[in-house]
Every structure is written in structure tokens, then in C-alpha cells.
mmCIF file of C-alpha atoms in Angstrom:
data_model
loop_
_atom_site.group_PDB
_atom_site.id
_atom_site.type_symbol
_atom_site.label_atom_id
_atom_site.label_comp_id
_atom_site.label_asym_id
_atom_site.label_seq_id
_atom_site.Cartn_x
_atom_site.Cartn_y
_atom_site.Cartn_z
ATOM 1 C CA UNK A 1 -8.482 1.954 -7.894
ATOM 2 C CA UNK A 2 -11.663 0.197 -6.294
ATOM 3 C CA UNK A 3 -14.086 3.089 -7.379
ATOM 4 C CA UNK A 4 -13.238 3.644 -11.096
ATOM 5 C CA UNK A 5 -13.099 -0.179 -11.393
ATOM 6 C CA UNK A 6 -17.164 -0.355 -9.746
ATOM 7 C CA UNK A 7 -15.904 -2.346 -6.771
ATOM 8 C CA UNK A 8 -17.860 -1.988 -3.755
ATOM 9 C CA UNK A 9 -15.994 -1.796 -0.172
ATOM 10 C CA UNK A 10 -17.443 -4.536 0.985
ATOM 11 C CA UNK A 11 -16.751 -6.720 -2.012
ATOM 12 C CA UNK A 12 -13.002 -5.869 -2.238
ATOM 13 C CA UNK A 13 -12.845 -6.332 1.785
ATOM 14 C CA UNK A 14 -13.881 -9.793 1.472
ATOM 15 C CA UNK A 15 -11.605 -10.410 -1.387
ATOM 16 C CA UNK A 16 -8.758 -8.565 1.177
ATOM 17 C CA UNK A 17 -10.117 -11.002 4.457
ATOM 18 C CA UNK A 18 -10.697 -7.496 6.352
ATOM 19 C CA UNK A 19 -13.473 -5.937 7.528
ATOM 20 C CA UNK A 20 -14.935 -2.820 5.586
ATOM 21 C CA UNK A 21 -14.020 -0.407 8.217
ATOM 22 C CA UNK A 22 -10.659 -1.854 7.793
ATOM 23 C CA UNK A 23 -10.222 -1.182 4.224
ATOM 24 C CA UNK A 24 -11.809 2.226 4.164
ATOM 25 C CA UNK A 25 -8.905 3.190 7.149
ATOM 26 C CA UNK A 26 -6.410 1.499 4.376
ATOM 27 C CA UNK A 27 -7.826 3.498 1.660
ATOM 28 C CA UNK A 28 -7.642 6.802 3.557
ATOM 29 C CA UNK A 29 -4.202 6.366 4.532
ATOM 30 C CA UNK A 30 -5.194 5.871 8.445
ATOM 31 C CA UNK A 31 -4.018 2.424 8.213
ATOM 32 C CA UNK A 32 -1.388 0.726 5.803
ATOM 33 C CA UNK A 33 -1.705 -2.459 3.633
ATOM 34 C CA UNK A 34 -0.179 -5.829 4.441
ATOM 35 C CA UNK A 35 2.425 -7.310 2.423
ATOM 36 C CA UNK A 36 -0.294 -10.411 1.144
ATOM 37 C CA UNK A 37 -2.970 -7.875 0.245
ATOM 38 C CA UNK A 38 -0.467 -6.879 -2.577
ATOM 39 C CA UNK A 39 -0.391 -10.068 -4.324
ATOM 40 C CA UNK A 40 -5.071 -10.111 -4.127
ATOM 41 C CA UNK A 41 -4.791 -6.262 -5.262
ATOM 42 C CA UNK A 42 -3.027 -6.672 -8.250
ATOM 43 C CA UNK A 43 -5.439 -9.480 -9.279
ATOM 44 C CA UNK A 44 -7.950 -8.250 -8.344
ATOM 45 C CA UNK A 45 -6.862 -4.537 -10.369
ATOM 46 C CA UNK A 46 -4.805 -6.705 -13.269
ATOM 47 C CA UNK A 47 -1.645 -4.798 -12.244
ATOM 48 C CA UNK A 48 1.741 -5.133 -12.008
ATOM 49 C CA UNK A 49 2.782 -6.638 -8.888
ATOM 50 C CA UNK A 50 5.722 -5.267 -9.347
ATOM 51 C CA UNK A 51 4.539 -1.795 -9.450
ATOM 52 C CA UNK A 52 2.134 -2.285 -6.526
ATOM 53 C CA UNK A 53 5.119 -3.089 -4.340
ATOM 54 C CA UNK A 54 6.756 -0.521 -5.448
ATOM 55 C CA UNK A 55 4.180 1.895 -4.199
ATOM 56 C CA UNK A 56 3.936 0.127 -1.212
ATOM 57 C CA UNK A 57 7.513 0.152 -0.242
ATOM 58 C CA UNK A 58 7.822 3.311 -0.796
ATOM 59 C CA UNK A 59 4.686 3.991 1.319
ATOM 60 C CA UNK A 60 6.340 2.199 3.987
ATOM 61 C CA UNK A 61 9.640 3.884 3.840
ATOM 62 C CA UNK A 62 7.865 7.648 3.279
ATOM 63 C CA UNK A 63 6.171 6.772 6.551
ATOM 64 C CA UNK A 64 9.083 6.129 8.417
ATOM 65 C CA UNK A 65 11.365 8.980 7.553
ATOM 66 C CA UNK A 66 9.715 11.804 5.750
ATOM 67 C CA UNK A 67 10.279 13.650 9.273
ATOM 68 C CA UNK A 68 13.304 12.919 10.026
ATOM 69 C CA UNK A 69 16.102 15.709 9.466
ATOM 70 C CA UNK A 70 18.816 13.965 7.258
ATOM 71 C CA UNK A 71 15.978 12.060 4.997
ATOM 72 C CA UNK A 72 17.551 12.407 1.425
ATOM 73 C CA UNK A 73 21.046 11.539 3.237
ATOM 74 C CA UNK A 74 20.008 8.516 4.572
ATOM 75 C CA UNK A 75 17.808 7.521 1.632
ATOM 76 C CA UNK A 76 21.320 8.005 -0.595
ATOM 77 C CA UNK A 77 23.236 5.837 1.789
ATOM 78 C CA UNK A 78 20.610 3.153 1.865
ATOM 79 C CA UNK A 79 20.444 3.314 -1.865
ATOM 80 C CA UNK A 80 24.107 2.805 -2.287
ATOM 81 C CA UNK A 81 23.848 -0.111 0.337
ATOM 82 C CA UNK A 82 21.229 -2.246 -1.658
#
């Protein structure tokens, strides 16, 4: 979102309190957002909040158990235990 919007790194990394190299790792998947980066992002983008923690729930989850064998079972259960 931070190129097609004409943010520079450094600009949104200050907005994010992180360093540059920090956010590019976060942008390139190497390193994952925090919770309270959400909240500046979606200001920052005008988006949902909503959405954004959406995606990065799901991030979060996806990371945990895309390689484990019984995924979509789990997932289900989960699901039905919310």
C-alpha cells in the first residue's frame, strides 16, 4: 500500500516507530507486523481496521499452520470453537 500511496520507507517507518530496515523486512514478509502498527496503518492508508486485522490474523494463523498435516481439520475445529 505504501508505494501506490507515494509514501517513502522512511516516512511510514517513523509514522510505525521502527527503523527502515525494519519495515522493509515487514513489507517483504521476513518479519511480521505488531498488533499497534494496525491501528497507524489503517490511518495512515484510510482503511478499514477491520479489514487490516483481518489480514493480519490470518497472516498470523497462515504462519503457524500452513505446514502442518491436518491444517483444514484443525482450522474447522477452531472455527466451530469461536
Amino acid at each position: 500500500m505504501r508505494e501506490p500511496n507515494d509514501i517513502l520507507l522512511r516516512q511510514l517507518a517513523a509514522k510505525l516507530d521502527t527503523d527502515q530496515a525494519m519495515l522493509s523486512k515487514m513489507e517483504h514478509g521476513e518479519h511480521s507486523f505488531k498488533r499497534e502498527h494496525i491501528d497507524v496503518l489503517a490511518k495512515v492508508f484510510k482503511q478499514s481496521k477491520k479489514g487490516l486485522l483481518t489480514m493480519w490474523l490470518a497472516d498470523k494463523i497462515l504462519k503457524i499452520v500452513k505446514s502442518e498435516k491436518f491444517t483444514k481439520e484443525a482450522l474447522k475445529l477452531a472455527i466451530e470453537n469461536v
